[in-house]
Amino acid sequence: MLGALGVVYGDIGTSPLYALKETFNPSTGVTPTPDHVIGAVSAIIWLLTLVVSIKYVFLILRADNRGEGGIMALLALASAAVKDSPRLQALVFVVGCFGACLFFGESILTPAISVLSAVEGLEVIEPAFAPLVMPIALVILVLLFAIQKYGTALVGRFFGPVILLWFVVIGVIGFYQLVQSPGILVALDPQHAYFFLLERGPKVLLVIGALVLAVTGVEALYADMGHFGRRAIRLAWLLVAYPALILNYLGQGALLMRQPQATENPFFLSFPDALLIPAVALATLATVIASQATISGAYSATQQAIQLGFLPRMRIVYTSAKEAGQIYVPFVNGLLLVSVLVVTTAFGSSSALAHAYGVSVTMTMMCSTLLTFFVVRMSWRYGLALTLASTAFFFSLDAMLVAGCLSKIFHGGWFPLTLGLFVLLLMMTWKRGRELLVKKIREGDPDLRLFLEQIRDAGLPVIDRTAIYLVSDPTTAPQALMHNIKHNMVMHRQNLILTVRYEQRPWVPFHERIRITPIAENFSEISITFGFKDTPDVPNALEYAREWHGLEIDLFATSYFLSRETVVPSTGGGMPKWREEIFASMSRNAGSVVSYFNIPTNQVIELGTRVLI
């Protein structure tokens, strides 16, 4: 529970810094009258109840993929559920990938708005500090991304206690304000939320776009289920996070009922003057933790997308000897840092960032609801009426939240949407390009078994070593094998045609991971299967095959032969030429298969070939 508090609830736990404040932003047209304050607080409370408590904690957390959660795990579940319908499977892939792409936009906006909103507390302490807010926020963000390469294990030790302290403090401060104006308790009645929203008329979407900030970070509940388990996440929400958030929003409402002018920053103004400096310090720590969880989530989403075939290989650094999930992706880290600094500087304030923030969150929530429908209906085999009843209400709620955020599309909401669509284009281009590449290789290369029959009596000299040929299609003769025979005119004593596959489940047990099939004298096909959260270590898998499957191999007397394909775009191919150019560029810049599969570099022979797609 303590770990779940630190990682899972950091983002949603820091939403009180800006959610109610933005609800009374002049752009929404809501004035801080007692009725409006009660209605706004009631709307936030019931949004937390419906979206977080009921939808995520009680419904979506049930849809685990062998204990793992997150949009990619849900995509794998939904895809398996509709595997007999190619059209539905294509739809599921697009929806799931778009939801994952939007998460990258959230990974940029969360550090920016969280850190900036915390540092803006300096303006409450002393208005003269206003010019220092941006430089301090930028320095904190640079330091945050600079420490990523050292891993999160050391800092993670303090996540739980700090966020627990944060929830205790905001709950106590909320209660302190509440006892001074207990009339705010009527906000617990959902009727006030209903009439508040009804009264807004055509401007209701502007208000919803602000209210949705109260549930930002909700996807972390599902994404981190594999780290802490469903029970710990549920208990941490129900016993700590939910009560503390309700108390704090009630407390901010109580303050606004007495001091309407406190809409400038109701969170920090809830604190007595003597506690303002500690409050800003604690808020900064809490927002850094909230940002850290989102950044780590971006690394994990990238790794899963690579292993599901939606992104090219990238260098992945494992920062812990004990926890495989603690990783660092240098390319993604650099890209996020530059993007966060640009966004923070360009928007200039947490209020301006709030206009962009909700779009990616709500659309990801909608994608999760759509995927959950297919899981509930086709995997769990619930009746259509019950499935619709369990998902249609939440889809309608998500649609309303999306509509509210899209009302801010010209005020910054375009940014995460554009970013999400761009990443989706890259994902779809890479997946389609790989399909075309494998098809072309299959068409151009001879059948493996036929090729082996042709060279069987060639009288080639045999050297007493093992050759491993890494291929994507084991049915055709590897280019590296043909080049080796053509140029070196030798045959190895043992030849393994090795294929690495990924399944749409998070983990593959060791006893299911290896399959060895003899195909000719001195030749065997070996298939290694990983889950999308497994660490793809080929030498380690071969060592397991030697010990448990009787594979006769000396890993120190083994050569790895790789084929590096140079993609050549063409007119009239399987994709428009501009997409083929993008795929060719991604292919050229893809990370090394050697480091990705942890293959010793001094045992690798790489041979190139050009492929026209």
Coordinates of C-alpha atoms in Angstrom, one line a residue:
M1 CA 0.0 0.0 0.0
L2 CA 2.8 2.4 0.9
G3 CA 4.5 1.7 -2.5
A4 CA 1.2 2.1 -4.3
L5 CA 0.7 5.5 -2.7
G6 CA 4.1 6.7 -3.8
V7 CA 4.0 5.6 -7.4
V8 CA 0.3 5.2 -8.3
Y9 CA -1.3 8.2 -6.6
G10 CA 1.4 10.8 -6.9
D11 CA -0.2 12.4 -10.0
I12 CA -3.8 12.4 -9.0
G13 CA -2.8 13.3 -5.4
T14 CA -1.3 16.6 -6.6
S15 CA -4.4 17.6 -8.6
P16 CA -5.7 19.7 -5.7
L17 CA -2.9 22.2 -6.5
Y18 CA -4.8 23.3 -9.6
A19 CA -8.2 21.6 -10.2
L20 CA -10.5 23.8 -8.2
K21 CA -8.4 26.9 -9.0
E22 CA -9.0 26.3 -12.7
T23 CA -12.7 25.7 -12.2
F24 CA -13.0 29.3 -11.1
N25 CA -10.7 30.6 -13.8
P26 CA -12.4 33.6 -15.5
S27 CA -12.4 31.7 -18.8
T28 CA -15.0 29.2 -17.4
G29 CA -17.4 32.0 -16.5
V30 CA -18.0 30.5 -13.0
T31 CA -18.0 33.0 -10.1
P32 CA -17.2 32.0 -6.5
T33 CA -20.7 32.4 -5.1
P34 CA -21.6 29.9 -2.3
D35 CA -23.9 28.0 -4.6
H36 CA -21.3 27.7 -7.3
V37 CA -18.6 26.7 -4.8
I38 CA -20.8 23.9 -3.4
G39 CA -21.7 22.8 -6.9
A40 CA -18.1 22.8 -8.2
V41 CA -16.8 20.8 -5.1
S42 CA -19.7 18.4 -5.5
A43 CA -18.9 17.8 -9.1
I44 CA -15.2 17.1 -8.3
I45 CA -16.2 14.7 -5.5
W46 CA -18.6 12.7 -7.7
L47 CA -16.2 12.7 -10.6
L48 CA -13.6 11.1 -8.3
T49 CA -16.2 8.6 -7.1
L50 CA -17.5 7.6 -10.6
V51 CA -14.3 7.7 -12.6
V52 CA -11.7 6.5 -10.1
S53 CA -13.6 4.5 -7.4
I54 CA -16.1 2.8 -9.6
K55 CA -14.7 2.7 -13.1
Y56 CA -11.0 2.0 -12.4
V57 CA -10.8 0.6 -8.9
F58 CA -13.7 -1.8 -9.2
L59 CA -14.1 -2.4 -12.9
I60 CA -11.0 -1.9 -15.0
L61 CA -8.6 -3.3 -12.4
R62 CA -10.4 -6.6 -13.0
A63 CA -9.1 -6.7 -16.6
D64 CA -5.5 -7.8 -15.8
N65 CA -3.2 -9.6 -18.2
R66 CA -1.7 -12.2 -16.0
G67 CA -1.4 -9.7 -13.2
E68 CA -0.2 -6.8 -15.5
G69 CA -2.2 -3.7 -16.3
G70 CA -1.9 -0.6 -18.5
I71 CA -3.1 0.3 -22.0
M72 CA -0.7 -2.1 -23.7
A73 CA -1.7 -5.0 -21.5
L74 CA -5.4 -4.1 -22.1
L75 CA -4.7 -3.9 -25.9
A76 CA -3.2 -7.4 -25.7
L77 CA -6.2 -8.8 -23.9
A78 CA -8.7 -7.1 -26.3
S79 CA -6.7 -8.2 -29.3
A80 CA -6.8 -11.8 -28.2
A81 CA -10.5 -11.5 -27.5
V82 CA -11.2 -10.5 -31.2
K83 CA -8.6 -12.6 -32.9
D84 CA -11.2 -14.3 -35.1
S85 CA -12.3 -11.0 -36.6
P86 CA -9.5 -9.2 -38.6
R87 CA -11.6 -6.0 -38.8
L88 CA -12.3 -5.8 -35.1
Q89 CA -8.7 -6.6 -34.4
A90 CA -7.5 -3.8 -36.6
L91 CA -9.9 -1.4 -34.8
V92 CA -8.7 -2.6 -31.4
F93 CA -5.0 -2.1 -32.5
V94 CA -5.7 1.5 -33.6
V95 CA -7.7 2.4 -30.4
G96 CA -5.1 0.8 -28.1
C97 CA -2.1 2.4 -29.9
F98 CA -3.8 5.8 -29.9
G99 CA -4.4 5.5 -26.2
A100 CA -0.7 4.6 -25.7
C101 CA 0.4 7.5 -27.9
L102 CA -1.7 10.0 -25.9
F103 CA 0.2 8.7 -22.8
F104 CA 3.4 10.2 -24.2
G105 CA 1.7 13.6 -24.3
E106 CA 0.7 13.2 -20.7
S107 CA 4.3 12.3 -19.9
I108 CA 5.3 15.7 -21.2
L109 CA 2.5 17.8 -19.6
T110 CA 2.5 16.1 -16.2
P111 CA 6.0 17.2 -15.1
A112 CA 5.4 20.7 -16.6
I113 CA 2.1 21.5 -14.9
S114 CA 2.9 19.6 -11.6
V115 CA 6.2 21.3 -10.9
L116 CA 5.1 24.7 -12.2
S117 CA 1.9 24.7 -10.0
A118 CA 4.0 23.8 -6.9
V119 CA 6.6 26.4 -7.5
E120 CA 3.9 29.0 -8.1
G121 CA 3.2 28.8 -4.4
L122 CA 6.2 31.1 -4.0
E123 CA 3.9 33.9 -5.4
V124 CA 1.5 33.3 -2.5
I125 CA 4.3 33.6 0.0
E126 CA 5.7 36.8 -1.6
P127 CA 4.4 38.3 -4.9
A128 CA 7.9 39.7 -5.5
F129 CA 9.0 36.1 -6.1
A130 CA 7.0 35.8 -9.3
P131 CA 9.9 36.3 -11.7
L132 CA 11.8 33.4 -10.0
V133 CA 9.0 30.9 -10.6
M134 CA 9.9 29.9 -14.2
P135 CA 13.7 29.6 -13.7
I136 CA 13.3 27.5 -10.5
A137 CA 10.8 25.2 -12.2
L138 CA 13.1 24.8 -15.2
V139 CA 16.1 23.9 -13.0
I140 CA 14.0 21.3 -11.1
L141 CA 12.8 19.8 -14.3
V142 CA 16.4 19.6 -15.7
L143 CA 17.6 17.9 -12.5
L144 CA 14.6 15.5 -12.5
F145 CA 15.5 14.2 -16.0
A146 CA 19.3 14.3 -15.3
I147 CA 19.0 11.7 -12.5
Q148 CA 16.9 9.3 -14.5
K149 CA 20.0 7.4 -15.7
Y150 CA 20.8 6.5 -12.1
G151 CA 17.5 4.6 -11.7
T152 CA 14.6 5.2 -9.4
A153 CA 15.5 2.6 -6.7
L154 CA 17.1 5.1 -4.4
V155 CA 14.6 7.9 -4.8
G156 CA 11.7 5.3 -4.9
R157 CA 12.5 4.4 -1.3
F158 CA 11.2 7.8 -0.3
F159 CA 8.2 7.9 -2.6
G160 CA 5.7 6.2 -0.3
P161 CA 6.5 8.0 2.9
V162 CA 6.5 11.5 1.2
I163 CA 3.2 10.9 -0.6
L164 CA 1.7 9.5 2.6
L165 CA 2.8 12.6 4.4
W166 CA 1.3 14.7 1.5
F167 CA -2.1 13.0 1.8
V168 CA -2.1 13.4 5.6
V169 CA -1.2 17.1 5.3
I170 CA -3.8 17.9 2.7
G171 CA -6.4 15.9 4.5
V172 CA -5.7 17.7 7.8
I173 CA -5.6 21.2 6.2
G174 CA -8.9 20.4 4.4
F175 CA -10.5 19.3 7.7
Y176 CA -9.1 22.5 9.4
Q177 CA -10.9 24.6 6.8
L178 CA -14.0 22.4 6.9
V179 CA -14.7 22.8 10.6
Q180 CA -14.7 26.6 10.1
S181 CA -17.4 26.4 7.4
P182 CA -19.2 23.0 7.8
G183 CA -22.0 24.2 5.4
I184 CA -19.8 22.9 2.5
L185 CA -20.7 19.3 3.6
V186 CA -23.9 19.6 1.5
A187 CA -21.6 19.2 -1.5
L188 CA -21.6 15.4 -0.8
D189 CA -25.1 15.4 -2.2
P190 CA -24.8 14.7 -6.0
Q191 CA -27.8 16.9 -6.7
H192 CA -25.7 20.0 -6.3
A193 CA -23.2 18.7 -8.9
Y194 CA -26.1 18.0 -11.3
F195 CA -27.8 21.4 -10.9
F196 CA -24.4 23.2 -11.0
L197 CA -23.6 21.7 -14.4
L198 CA -27.1 22.1 -15.7
E199 CA -27.0 25.8 -14.8
R200 CA -23.9 26.3 -17.0
G201 CA -25.9 25.8 -20.2
P202 CA -23.8 26.0 -23.4
K203 CA -20.7 26.8 -21.2
V204 CA -20.8 23.5 -19.4
L205 CA -18.0 22.1 -21.5
L206 CA -15.7 24.9 -20.4
V207 CA -16.3 23.9 -16.7
I208 CA -16.0 20.2 -17.5
G209 CA -12.6 20.9 -19.1
A210 CA -11.4 22.3 -15.7
L211 CA -13.1 19.7 -13.5
V212 CA -11.4 16.8 -15.3
L213 CA -8.1 18.0 -13.9
A214 CA -9.2 16.4 -10.6
V215 CA -8.8 12.9 -12.2
T216 CA -5.6 13.4 -14.1
G217 CA -3.2 10.5 -13.4
V218 CA -6.0 7.9 -13.0
E219 CA -4.5 5.7 -15.6
A220 CA -1.6 5.0 -13.3
L221 CA -3.9 2.9 -11.1
Y222 CA -4.2 0.4 -13.9
A223 CA -0.7 0.8 -15.5
D224 CA 1.1 -0.1 -12.2
M225 CA -1.1 -3.0 -11.2
G226 CA 1.7 -5.5 -11.9
H227 CA 4.0 -3.7 -9.5
F228 CA 1.8 -3.6 -6.4
G229 CA -1.2 -5.8 -7.1
R230 CA -4.9 -5.1 -7.3
R231 CA -5.6 -5.4 -3.6
A232 CA -2.9 -2.9 -2.5
I233 CA -4.0 -0.3 -5.0
R234 CA -7.6 -0.6 -4.0
L235 CA -6.9 -0.3 -0.3
A236 CA -4.5 2.6 -0.7
W237 CA -7.2 4.5 -2.6
L238 CA -10.1 3.7 -0.3
L239 CA -8.2 4.1 3.0
V240 CA -5.8 7.0 2.3
A241 CA -6.0 8.8 -1.1
Y242 CA -9.7 9.1 -1.6
P243 CA -10.6 10.4 1.9
A244 CA -7.7 12.8 1.9
L245 CA -8.7 14.2 -1.5
I246 CA -12.3 14.6 -0.5
L247 CA -11.3 16.4 2.7
N248 CA -9.0 18.7 0.8
Y249 CA -11.5 19.7 -1.9
L250 CA -14.2 20.2 0.8
G251 CA -11.6 22.4 2.7
Q252 CA -10.8 24.5 -0.4
G253 CA -14.6 24.9 -0.9
A254 CA -15.0 26.0 2.7
L255 CA -12.3 28.6 2.3
L256 CA -13.9 30.0 -0.9
M257 CA -17.3 30.3 0.8
R258 CA -15.7 32.6 3.4
Q259 CA -13.1 34.3 1.1
P260 CA -14.2 34.3 -2.5
Q261 CA -11.1 36.2 -3.5
A262 CA -9.0 33.1 -2.6
T263 CA -9.8 31.7 -6.1
E264 CA -6.3 33.0 -7.0
N265 CA -4.8 29.9 -5.3
P266 CA -7.2 28.2 -3.0
F267 CA -4.8 25.3 -2.2
F268 CA -2.0 27.3 -0.8
L269 CA -4.2 29.9 0.7
S270 CA -5.8 27.1 2.8
F271 CA -2.6 27.0 4.8
P272 CA -1.9 29.3 7.7
D273 CA 0.9 31.8 6.8
A274 CA 3.4 30.1 9.1
L275 CA 3.0 26.8 7.2
L276 CA 3.2 28.2 3.6
I277 CA 7.0 27.7 3.1
P278 CA 6.9 24.0 4.3
A279 CA 3.7 23.5 2.2
V280 CA 5.5 24.8 -1.0
A281 CA 8.5 22.5 -0.2
L282 CA 6.3 19.5 0.4
A283 CA 4.2 20.2 -2.8
T284 CA 7.4 20.5 -4.8
L285 CA 8.6 17.1 -3.5
A286 CA 5.2 15.6 -4.2
T287 CA 5.0 16.9 -7.8
V288 CA 8.5 15.7 -8.6
I289 CA 7.4 12.2 -7.4
A290 CA 4.2 12.5 -9.5
S291 CA 6.4 13.4 -12.5
Q292 CA 8.8 10.6 -11.9
A293 CA 6.0 8.0 -12.0
T294 CA 4.8 9.4 -15.4
I295 CA 8.3 9.4 -16.8
S296 CA 8.9 5.8 -15.7
G297 CA 5.6 4.9 -17.3
A298 CA 6.8 6.4 -20.6
Y299 CA 9.8 4.2 -20.5
S300 CA 7.7 1.1 -19.8
A301 CA 5.2 2.0 -22.5
T302 CA 8.1 2.4 -25.0
Q303 CA 9.6 -1.0 -24.1
Q304 CA 6.2 -2.7 -24.4
A305 CA 5.5 -1.0 -27.8
I306 CA 8.9 -2.1 -29.1
Q307 CA 8.3 -5.7 -28.0
L308 CA 4.8 -5.7 -29.5
G309 CA 6.3 -4.5 -32.8
F310 CA 5.0 -1.0 -32.9
L311 CA 8.3 0.9 -32.5
P312 CA 11.9 0.2 -33.6
R313 CA 14.5 -1.1 -31.2
M314 CA 16.0 1.5 -28.8
R315 CA 18.7 1.3 -26.3
I316 CA 17.2 0.2 -22.9
V317 CA 19.3 0.4 -19.7
Y318 CA 18.3 -1.8 -16.8
T319 CA 18.9 0.3 -13.7
S320 CA 18.3 -2.4 -11.1
A321 CA 19.8 -5.8 -10.7
K322 CA 16.7 -7.0 -8.9
E323 CA 13.7 -5.3 -10.6
A324 CA 13.4 -5.9 -14.4
G325 CA 10.7 -3.1 -14.5
Q326 CA 13.2 -0.4 -13.5
I327 CA 14.5 0.8 -16.9
Y328 CA 15.9 3.9 -18.5
V329 CA 15.5 4.7 -22.2
P330 CA 18.1 7.5 -23.1
F331 CA 16.4 8.5 -26.3
V332 CA 13.0 8.9 -24.8
N333 CA 14.5 10.7 -21.8
G334 CA 16.2 13.3 -24.0
L335 CA 13.1 13.7 -26.1
L336 CA 10.9 14.2 -23.0
L337 CA 13.3 16.7 -21.4
V338 CA 13.5 18.9 -24.5
S339 CA 9.7 18.7 -24.9
V340 CA 9.0 19.5 -21.3
L341 CA 11.3 22.5 -21.2
V342 CA 9.8 23.8 -24.5
V343 CA 6.2 23.3 -23.3
T344 CA 6.9 24.8 -19.8
T345 CA 8.5 27.9 -21.3
A346 CA 5.9 28.3 -24.1
F347 CA 2.8 28.0 -21.9
G348 CA 4.4 30.0 -19.0
S349 CA 2.0 29.1 -16.2
S350 CA 0.1 26.1 -14.8
S351 CA -3.2 27.8 -15.8
A352 CA -2.1 27.9 -19.4
L353 CA -0.9 24.3 -19.3
A354 CA -4.3 23.2 -17.8
H355 CA -5.9 24.0 -21.1
A356 CA -3.7 21.4 -22.8
Y357 CA -3.6 18.8 -20.0
G358 CA -7.0 17.2 -20.0
V359 CA -7.2 16.2 -23.6
S360 CA -4.7 13.4 -23.5
V361 CA -6.0 12.1 -20.1
T362 CA -9.7 11.9 -21.1
M363 CA -9.0 10.4 -24.5
T364 CA -6.8 7.7 -23.0
M365 CA -9.7 7.0 -20.5
M366 CA -12.1 6.6 -23.5
C367 CA -9.7 4.2 -25.3
S368 CA -9.5 2.1 -22.1
T369 CA -13.3 2.0 -21.9
L370 CA -13.6 0.9 -25.5
L371 CA -11.0 -1.9 -25.1
T372 CA -12.7 -3.0 -21.8
F373 CA -16.0 -3.6 -23.8
F374 CA -14.3 -6.2 -26.0
V375 CA -12.7 -7.9 -23.0
V376 CA -15.9 -8.0 -21.0
R377 CA -18.0 -9.2 -24.0
M378 CA -15.7 -11.6 -25.9
S379 CA -13.2 -12.7 -23.3
W380 CA -15.2 -12.9 -20.1
R381 CA -18.3 -13.9 -22.2
Y382 CA -20.8 -11.6 -20.4
G383 CA -24.1 -11.1 -22.1
L384 CA -24.4 -8.1 -24.5
A385 CA -27.0 -6.3 -22.3
L386 CA -24.8 -6.6 -19.1
T387 CA -21.7 -5.6 -21.1
L388 CA -23.4 -2.5 -22.5
A389 CA -24.7 -1.6 -19.1
S390 CA -21.2 -1.9 -17.5
T391 CA -19.4 0.1 -20.2
A392 CA -21.9 2.5 -22.0
F393 CA -22.4 4.7 -18.9
F394 CA -18.6 5.1 -18.5
F395 CA -18.2 5.7 -22.2
S396 CA -20.8 8.4 -22.1
L397 CA -19.0 10.0 -19.1
D398 CA -15.7 9.8 -20.9
A399 CA -17.2 11.3 -24.0
M400 CA -18.6 14.2 -22.0
L401 CA -15.1 14.8 -20.4
V402 CA -13.4 14.6 -23.9
A403 CA -15.9 17.1 -25.2
G404 CA -15.2 19.4 -22.3
C405 CA -11.4 19.2 -23.0
L406 CA -11.9 19.6 -26.8
S407 CA -13.5 23.0 -26.1
K408 CA -10.0 24.1 -25.2
I409 CA -8.5 22.8 -28.4
F410 CA -7.4 26.2 -29.6
H411 CA -6.0 27.2 -26.3
G412 CA -3.4 24.4 -26.1
G413 CA -5.5 21.3 -26.3
W414 CA -4.2 20.8 -29.9
F415 CA -0.7 20.0 -28.6
P416 CA -1.2 16.5 -26.9
L417 CA -3.7 15.6 -29.7
T418 CA -1.3 16.4 -32.4
L419 CA 1.5 14.7 -30.6
G420 CA -0.6 11.6 -30.1
L421 CA -1.6 11.4 -33.8
F422 CA 2.0 11.9 -34.8
V423 CA 3.2 9.0 -32.6
L424 CA 0.3 6.9 -33.8
L425 CA 1.4 7.5 -37.4
L426 CA 5.0 6.4 -36.5
M427 CA 3.7 3.2 -34.8
M428 CA 1.4 2.2 -37.7
T429 CA 4.1 3.0 -40.2
W430 CA 6.6 0.9 -38.4
K431 CA 4.3 -2.1 -37.9
R432 CA 3.1 -2.0 -41.6
G433 CA 6.7 -1.5 -42.8
R434 CA 7.9 -4.5 -40.9
E435 CA 5.1 -6.6 -42.4
L436 CA 6.1 -5.5 -45.9
L437 CA 9.8 -6.0 -45.2
V438 CA 9.2 -9.6 -44.0
K439 CA 7.0 -10.3 -47.1
K440 CA 9.7 -9.0 -49.5
I441 CA 12.4 -11.1 -47.8
R442 CA 10.1 -14.2 -48.0
E443 CA 9.5 -13.6 -51.7
G444 CA 13.2 -12.9 -52.6
D445 CA 15.0 -15.5 -50.5
P446 CA 14.9 -19.3 -51.2
D447 CA 13.1 -21.8 -49.0
L448 CA 15.4 -22.8 -46.2
R449 CA 15.0 -26.6 -46.4
L450 CA 15.4 -26.5 -50.2
F451 CA 18.6 -24.4 -49.9
L452 CA 20.0 -26.8 -47.3
E453 CA 19.4 -29.7 -49.6
Q454 CA 21.3 -27.9 -52.4
I455 CA 24.4 -27.2 -50.3
R456 CA 24.4 -30.6 -48.5
D457 CA 26.8 -32.2 -51.0
A458 CA 28.8 -29.1 -51.8
G459 CA 31.8 -30.4 -49.9
L460 CA 32.3 -27.2 -47.9
P461 CA 35.0 -27.3 -45.2
V462 CA 33.5 -27.6 -41.7
I463 CA 34.8 -25.6 -38.8
D464 CA 34.3 -26.7 -35.2
R465 CA 32.2 -23.8 -34.0
T466 CA 28.5 -22.9 -33.6
A467 CA 26.9 -20.4 -35.9
I468 CA 23.6 -18.7 -34.9
Y469 CA 21.6 -16.9 -37.5
L470 CA 19.1 -14.4 -36.2
V471 CA 16.1 -14.2 -38.5
S472 CA 12.5 -12.8 -38.5
D473 CA 11.2 -15.6 -40.8
P474 CA 12.6 -19.1 -40.2
T475 CA 11.1 -20.6 -43.4
T476 CA 13.6 -18.8 -45.7
A477 CA 17.3 -19.0 -46.0
P478 CA 19.0 -16.2 -44.0
Q479 CA 20.8 -13.6 -46.1
A480 CA 23.7 -13.9 -43.6
L481 CA 24.0 -17.7 -44.2
M482 CA 24.0 -17.3 -48.0
H483 CA 26.6 -14.5 -47.8
N484 CA 28.8 -16.6 -45.4
I485 CA 28.8 -19.5 -47.7
K486 CA 29.4 -17.4 -50.8
H487 CA 32.3 -15.3 -49.4
N488 CA 33.9 -17.5 -46.8
M489 CA 33.1 -20.9 -48.4
V490 CA 32.9 -22.7 -45.0
M491 CA 30.2 -24.5 -43.0
H492 CA 30.0 -24.5 -39.2
R493 CA 29.7 -27.8 -37.2
Q494 CA 26.4 -26.6 -35.7
N495 CA 24.0 -24.0 -37.2
L496 CA 21.1 -22.6 -35.3
I497 CA 18.4 -20.6 -37.1
L498 CA 17.2 -18.5 -34.3
T499 CA 13.9 -16.6 -34.2
V500 CA 12.8 -14.3 -31.3
R501 CA 9.1 -13.9 -30.9
Y502 CA 6.9 -11.9 -28.6
E503 CA 3.5 -12.9 -27.2
Q504 CA 0.7 -10.6 -26.1
R505 CA 1.1 -11.5 -22.5
P506 CA 3.5 -9.8 -20.1
W507 CA 5.6 -12.8 -19.0
V508 CA 6.5 -16.2 -20.6
P509 CA 7.7 -18.8 -18.1
F510 CA 11.2 -20.3 -18.8
H511 CA 9.8 -23.8 -19.5
E512 CA 7.6 -22.3 -22.3
R513 CA 10.3 -20.0 -23.7
I514 CA 12.5 -22.4 -25.8
R515 CA 11.5 -24.6 -28.7
I516 CA 14.2 -26.6 -30.7
T517 CA 13.5 -28.3 -34.0
P518 CA 16.1 -30.3 -36.0
I519 CA 15.7 -29.5 -39.7
A520 CA 18.7 -31.0 -41.4
E521 CA 22.2 -32.4 -40.6
N522 CA 24.0 -29.8 -38.5
F523 CA 21.0 -27.5 -38.7
S524 CA 18.3 -26.8 -36.1
E525 CA 15.6 -24.1 -35.7
I526 CA 15.4 -22.6 -32.3
S527 CA 12.6 -20.3 -31.3
I528 CA 12.8 -18.1 -28.2
T529 CA 9.5 -16.5 -26.9
F530 CA 9.3 -13.5 -24.6
G531 CA 6.4 -11.6 -23.1
F532 CA 6.1 -7.9 -23.7
K533 CA 7.5 -7.2 -20.2
D534 CA 10.3 -9.8 -20.3
T535 CA 14.0 -8.8 -20.6
P536 CA 15.0 -10.1 -24.1
D537 CA 18.4 -11.8 -23.3
V538 CA 19.3 -14.3 -26.0
P539 CA 22.6 -15.7 -24.4
N540 CA 20.7 -16.3 -21.1
A541 CA 17.9 -18.1 -23.0
L542 CA 20.6 -20.3 -24.8
E543 CA 22.2 -21.1 -21.5
Y544 CA 18.8 -22.3 -20.2
A545 CA 18.4 -24.3 -23.4
R546 CA 21.8 -26.0 -22.8
E547 CA 21.0 -26.9 -19.2
W548 CA 17.3 -27.9 -19.6
H549 CA 16.8 -28.9 -23.3
G550 CA 20.1 -30.6 -23.9
L551 CA 21.3 -28.1 -26.5
E552 CA 25.0 -28.8 -27.1
I553 CA 26.5 -25.4 -27.3
D554 CA 29.7 -23.6 -26.1
L555 CA 28.6 -20.0 -25.8
F556 CA 32.3 -18.9 -25.9
A557 CA 32.8 -20.7 -29.2
T558 CA 29.7 -19.3 -30.9
S559 CA 29.4 -16.7 -33.7
Y560 CA 26.2 -14.7 -34.2
F561 CA 25.5 -13.8 -37.8
L562 CA 23.1 -10.9 -38.4
S563 CA 21.5 -9.6 -41.5
R564 CA 21.1 -5.8 -41.6
E565 CA 18.5 -4.8 -44.2
T566 CA 18.8 -1.4 -45.8
V567 CA 15.3 -0.4 -46.8
V568 CA 14.9 1.2 -50.2
P569 CA 11.5 3.0 -50.7
S570 CA 9.7 2.7 -54.0
T571 CA 6.7 4.1 -55.8
G572 CA 3.6 1.9 -55.9
G573 CA 4.6 -0.2 -52.9
G574 CA 2.5 -1.3 -50.0
M575 CA 2.5 2.2 -48.5
P576 CA 2.6 5.7 -49.9
K577 CA 6.1 6.7 -50.7
W578 CA 6.2 9.3 -47.9
R579 CA 5.4 6.7 -45.3
E580 CA 8.0 4.3 -46.8
E581 CA 10.6 7.1 -46.5
I582 CA 9.6 7.5 -42.8
F583 CA 9.9 3.7 -42.3
A584 CA 13.3 3.7 -44.0
S585 CA 14.5 6.5 -41.8
M586 CA 13.2 4.7 -38.6
S587 CA 14.9 1.5 -39.8
R588 CA 18.2 3.2 -40.3
N589 CA 18.1 4.7 -36.9
A590 CA 16.8 1.7 -35.0
G591 CA 18.9 0.5 -32.1
S592 CA 21.3 -2.3 -32.4
V593 CA 19.9 -5.8 -32.2
V594 CA 23.2 -6.8 -30.6
S595 CA 22.7 -4.6 -27.5
Y596 CA 19.0 -5.1 -27.4
F597 CA 19.3 -8.9 -27.2
N598 CA 22.4 -8.6 -24.9
I599 CA 24.6 -10.4 -27.5
P600 CA 28.4 -10.2 -26.9
T601 CA 29.7 -7.7 -29.5
N602 CA 33.0 -9.5 -30.0
Q603 CA 31.1 -12.6 -31.3
V604 CA 28.9 -10.8 -33.9
I605 CA 29.4 -10.9 -37.7
E606 CA 27.0 -8.5 -39.4
L607 CA 26.2 -8.7 -43.2
G608 CA 24.1 -6.2 -45.1
T609 CA 21.5 -6.4 -47.8
R610 CA 19.2 -4.0 -49.6
V611 CA 15.5 -4.6 -49.7
L612 CA 13.1 -2.7 -52.0
I613 CA 9.6 -2.3 -50.4

